Short mmCIF file of C-alpha atoms in Angstrom, two decimals:
data_model
loop_
_atom_site.label_atom_id
_atom_site.label_comp_id
_atom_site.label_asym_id
_atom_site.label_seq_id
_atom_site.Cartn_x
_atom_site.Cartn_y
_atom_site.Cartn_z
CA UNK A 1 24.81 11.85 -64.36
CA UNK A 2 26.86 9.02 -65.83
CA UNK A 3 26.75 5.71 -63.89
CA UNK A 4 30.52 5.68 -63.45
CA UNK A 5 30.54 9.19 -62.00
CA UNK A 6 27.63 8.40 -59.66
CA UNK A 7 29.49 5.34 -58.31
CA UNK A 8 32.61 7.43 -57.76
CA UNK A 9 30.64 9.89 -55.63
CA UNK A 10 29.06 7.12 -53.50
CA UNK A 11 32.32 5.29 -52.88
CA UNK A 12 33.49 7.54 -49.97
CA UNK A 13 30.12 7.10 -48.23
CA UNK A 14 30.21 3.33 -48.54
CA UNK A 15 33.73 3.17 -47.18
CA UNK A 16 32.64 5.24 -44.15
CA UNK A 17 30.13 2.56 -43.09
CA UNK A 18 32.47 -0.37 -42.57
CA UNK A 19 31.11 -3.02 -40.10
CA UNK A 20 33.89 -2.29 -37.62
CA UNK A 21 32.70 1.32 -37.38
CA UNK A 22 29.01 0.62 -36.67
CA UNK A 23 28.05 1.48 -33.08
CA UNK A 24 25.95 -1.28 -31.50
CA UNK A 25 23.60 -0.59 -28.56
CA UNK A 26 24.81 -2.31 -25.39
CA UNK A 27 21.52 -2.00 -23.48
CA UNK A 28 19.06 -3.63 -25.85
CA UNK A 29 17.62 -5.84 -23.07
CA UNK A 30 16.96 -2.85 -20.84
CA UNK A 31 15.34 -0.99 -23.74
CA UNK A 32 13.11 -3.99 -24.44
CA UNK A 33 12.05 -4.17 -20.79
CA UNK A 34 11.31 -0.45 -20.73
CA UNK A 35 9.24 -0.78 -23.91
CA UNK A 36 7.29 -3.67 -22.37
CA UNK A 37 6.67 -1.65 -19.22
CA UNK A 38 5.01 1.15 -21.14
CA UNK A 39 3.08 -1.10 -23.50
CA UNK A 40 -0.66 -0.63 -23.06
CA UNK A 41 -2.09 -3.77 -21.50
CA UNK A 42 -5.68 -4.76 -20.88
CA UNK A 43 -6.44 -5.22 -17.18
CA UNK A 44 -8.90 -8.02 -16.52
CA UNK A 45 -11.47 -7.93 -13.69
CA UNK A 46 -9.58 -10.63 -11.77
CA UNK A 47 -6.43 -8.50 -12.01
CA UNK A 48 -8.25 -5.53 -10.49
CA UNK A 49 -9.47 -7.65 -7.58
CA UNK A 50 -5.95 -8.92 -7.00
CA UNK A 51 -4.65 -5.36 -7.10
CA UNK A 52 -7.33 -4.37 -4.58
CA UNK A 53 -5.89 -6.88 -2.15
CA UNK A 54 -2.34 -5.65 -2.77
CA UNK A 55 -3.39 -2.03 -2.28
CA UNK A 56 -5.43 -2.80 0.83
CA UNK A 57 -2.56 -4.75 2.39
CA UNK A 58 -0.12 -1.97 1.60
CA UNK A 59 -2.32 0.78 3.05
CA UNK A 60 -3.33 -1.04 6.26
CA UNK A 61 0.23 -2.23 6.96
CA UNK A 62 1.50 1.30 6.46
CA UNK A 63 -1.15 2.52 8.91
CA UNK A 64 -0.15 -0.07 11.51
CA UNK A 65 3.57 0.68 11.23
CA UNK A 66 3.11 4.43 11.36
CA UNK A 67 0.68 4.22 14.28
CA UNK A 68 3.10 2.11 16.34
CA UNK A 69 5.94 4.54 15.67
CA UNK A 70 3.93 7.66 16.50
CA UNK A 71 2.27 6.23 19.61
CA UNK A 72 5.57 4.94 21.01
CA UNK A 73 7.05 8.40 20.64
CA UNK A 74 4.05 10.18 22.14
CA UNK A 75 3.73 7.76 25.06
CA UNK A 76 7.38 8.34 25.87
CA UNK A 77 6.98 12.09 25.65
CA UNK A 78 3.81 12.52 27.70
CA UNK A 79 2.01 9.25 28.38
CA UNK A 80 -1.58 8.52 27.36
CA UNK A 81 -2.52 12.21 27.44
CA UNK A 82 0.01 12.92 24.67
CA UNK A 83 -0.75 9.77 22.64
CA UNK A 84 -4.56 9.81 22.69
CA UNK A 85 -5.02 12.49 19.98
CA UNK A 86 -2.81 10.49 17.59
CA UNK A 87 -4.66 7.18 17.71
CA UNK A 88 -6.23 7.96 14.34
CA UNK A 89 -4.07 6.11 11.80
CA UNK A 90 -6.07 7.22 8.78
CA UNK A 91 -5.01 10.84 9.45
CA UNK A 92 -1.27 10.21 9.94
CA UNK A 93 0.98 11.71 7.21
CA UNK A 94 2.46 8.60 5.54
CA UNK A 95 -0.86 6.75 5.63
CA UNK A 96 -2.82 9.72 4.32
CA UNK A 97 -0.26 10.25 1.54
CA UNK A 98 -0.48 6.63 0.37
CA UNK A 99 -4.28 6.73 0.51
CA UNK A 100 -4.28 9.68 -1.88
CA UNK A 101 -1.96 7.86 -4.30
CA UNK A 102 -4.25 4.80 -4.24
CA UNK A 103 -7.38 6.97 -4.40
CA UNK A 104 -8.52 5.15 -1.28
CA UNK A 105 -10.36 5.82 1.95
CA UNK A 106 -9.24 3.96 5.09
CA UNK A 107 -11.51 3.31 8.06
CA UNK A 108 -11.97 1.00 11.05
CA UNK A 109 -15.07 -0.79 12.30
CA UNK A 110 -15.71 -2.66 15.56
CA UNK A 111 -18.45 -4.19 17.66
CA UNK A 112 -16.81 -2.52 20.68
CA UNK A 113 -15.47 0.78 19.40
CA UNK A 114 -13.96 3.71 21.23
CA UNK A 115 -15.46 6.16 18.79
CA UNK A 116 -19.20 5.47 18.28
CA UNK A 117 -18.87 6.35 14.57
CA UNK A 118 -16.91 3.09 14.16
CA UNK A 119 -19.75 0.93 15.49
CA UNK A 120 -20.54 -2.04 13.25
CA UNK A 121 -22.07 -5.49 13.26
CA UNK A 122 -19.35 -8.03 12.46
CA UNK A 123 -19.37 -11.81 12.34
CA UNK A 124 -16.83 -13.98 14.15
CA UNK A 125 -15.51 -15.09 10.74
CA UNK A 126 -14.83 -11.50 9.72
CA UNK A 127 -12.75 -10.94 12.84
CA UNK A 128 -10.94 -14.28 12.95
CA UNK A 129 -7.27 -13.31 13.58
CA UNK A 130 -6.04 -16.63 12.18
CA UNK A 131 -7.72 -16.01 8.83
CA UNK A 132 -5.22 -14.52 6.39
CA UNK A 133 -7.70 -14.19 3.52
CA UNK A 134 -8.89 -10.76 2.49
CA UNK A 135 -12.44 -9.82 1.67
CA UNK A 136 -12.30 -7.93 -1.60
CA UNK A 137 -15.26 -6.97 -3.74
CA UNK A 138 -16.39 -4.70 -6.54
CA UNK A 139 -19.74 -3.19 -5.50
CA UNK A 140 -19.70 -0.74 -8.41
CA UNK A 141 -18.02 -0.20 -11.76
CA UNK A 142 -15.62 2.37 -10.32
CA UNK A 143 -15.53 1.18 -6.70
CA UNK A 144 -13.60 -1.62 -4.97
CA UNK A 145 -13.61 -2.61 -1.30
CA UNK A 146 -11.17 -4.41 0.98
CA UNK A 147 -11.47 -5.74 4.54
CA UNK A 148 -9.28 -7.67 6.97
CA UNK A 149 -9.18 -8.24 10.77
CA UNK A 150 -7.67 -5.57 12.99
CA UNK A 151 -5.75 -7.42 15.70
CA UNK A 152 -4.12 -6.09 18.89
CA UNK A 153 -0.54 -7.16 18.21
CA UNK A 154 1.52 -4.76 20.32
CA UNK A 155 1.71 -4.74 24.11
CA UNK A 156 1.92 -0.96 23.96
CA UNK A 157 -1.72 -0.84 22.84
CA UNK A 158 -2.83 -2.36 26.15
CA UNK A 159 -2.08 0.98 27.81
CA UNK A 160 -5.28 2.29 26.24
CA UNK A 161 -7.18 -0.88 25.30
CA UNK A 162 -6.29 -3.39 28.05
CA UNK A 163 -7.99 -3.95 31.38
CA UNK A 164 -8.84 -0.84 33.40
CA UNK A 165 -7.03 -0.86 36.75
CA UNK A 166 -4.52 -3.41 35.50
CA UNK A 167 -3.14 -2.26 32.15
CA UNK A 168 -4.80 1.15 32.22
CA UNK A 169 -4.36 3.34 35.32
CA UNK A 170 -7.56 4.98 36.55
CA UNK A 171 -6.20 8.46 35.81
CA UNK A 172 -5.45 7.51 32.20
CA UNK A 173 -8.87 5.97 31.71
CA UNK A 174 -10.46 9.15 33.03
CA UNK A 175 -8.73 11.00 30.19
CA UNK A 176 -10.04 8.47 27.68
CA UNK A 177 -13.59 8.64 28.99
CA UNK A 178 -13.47 12.41 28.97
CA UNK A 179 -12.81 12.37 25.23
CA UNK A 180 -14.87 9.27 24.44
CA UNK A 181 -17.80 9.07 26.91
CA UNK A 182 -19.27 6.01 25.12
CA UNK A 183 -15.97 4.08 25.05
CA UNK A 184 -16.26 0.28 24.76
CA UNK A 185 -12.71 -0.46 23.58
CA UNK A 186 -11.14 -1.84 26.76
CA UNK A 187 -10.60 -5.33 28.16
CA UNK A 188 -8.66 -6.55 25.13
CA UNK A 189 -5.71 -8.95 25.26
CA UNK A 190 -2.74 -9.52 22.97
CA UNK A 191 -3.69 -11.39 19.81
CA UNK A 192 -7.38 -10.55 20.15
CA UNK A 193 -9.27 -8.96 17.25
CA UNK A 194 -10.52 -5.44 17.88
CA UNK A 195 -12.54 -5.14 14.70
CA UNK A 196 -11.64 -4.80 11.03
CA UNK A 197 -9.78 -2.54 8.67
CA UNK A 198 -11.90 -1.34 5.77
CA UNK A 199 -10.69 0.32 2.57
CA UNK A 200 -12.68 1.68 -0.35
CA UNK A 201 -10.75 2.35 -3.54
CA UNK A 202 -11.48 4.01 -6.86
CA UNK A 203 -10.87 1.96 -10.00
CA UNK A 204 -8.25 4.38 -11.33
CA UNK A 205 -6.14 3.96 -8.20
CA UNK A 206 -6.47 0.17 -8.27
CA UNK A 207 -5.54 0.02 -11.97
CA UNK A 208 -2.48 2.22 -11.43
CA UNK A 209 -1.36 0.05 -8.51
CA UNK A 210 -1.71 -3.09 -10.65
CA UNK A 211 0.34 -1.48 -13.42
CA UNK A 212 3.11 -0.44 -11.06
CA UNK A 213 3.25 -3.81 -9.29
CA UNK A 214 3.39 -5.84 -12.49
CA UNK A 215 5.95 -3.79 -14.39
CA UNK A 216 9.12 -5.69 -15.14
CA UNK A 217 12.08 -4.58 -13.07
CA UNK A 218 15.41 -4.30 -14.82
CA UNK A 219 18.14 -6.25 -13.00
CA UNK A 220 21.03 -4.09 -11.88
CA UNK A 221 24.27 -5.17 -13.42
CA UNK A 222 26.98 -6.17 -10.96
CA UNK A 223 30.26 -4.37 -11.73
CA UNK A 224 33.10 -6.66 -12.72
CA UNK A 225 35.65 -4.57 -10.88
#
C-alpha cells in the first residue's frame, strides 16, 4: 500500500482520538487504595502478636456486652432462675460467631470459680484490674494466646456473685448451688477481679484479623449539594 494511501486511511482514526474526547478516570485515588488493600504483604511476628491483642480484645469485649444484654433480659423475665443457664458467654450467638471468624476459643479461669472446670492458679498480677496490658504469646507456630483480667463491672452481676443473704437471696442461692454444688463464686464486690479471660487463636485467624484491621479505608466523599 502506498504511504499516501495508508496515511489517508489512518486520518479518520487519529481525528477520533482528540484530547477533548479522552475519558479520564475520576476515581484513581480509590482505585489505588483498593489495589494497595489487596497487595500481598508480609506479616511480621510482631504484627501477629499485635493482632492477637486486637482479636482478644474484640472477642472478650463482645462477650461482655452480649452477656450483659442477655442477662438483663433474662433477669427481668424470670429472675436468677431464668438467667442462670445463660451465664456462659462463650456459647452466646454473637460471641460464638466472632470466635469462629477469628478461629479462636474463648474461656474463663478463676481461683474461685462457679464451675469447677474453670479452676486455675492465678497470680495477683494476672488479676490486677488496674493493669490494662494484655498477656499475649505464641506457644506454637500456629497457635497464639491472649489473657486479661475478668472484672465484675456491673451491679447486676452481684445478684449471682455478691454476698449471700445481702445481694443474693437465699432462694436464689439454693438454685445456684443446685446446679453448681462446688460453687465458690460469691462474695465479690464491684470492681473486683473474678479471674481472667483466656483466648487461644489459630495463626490463620490472627493473620486475617491483622489484614482486615490494617487495610486502608477509602474516605467517603462529602456531596457538594
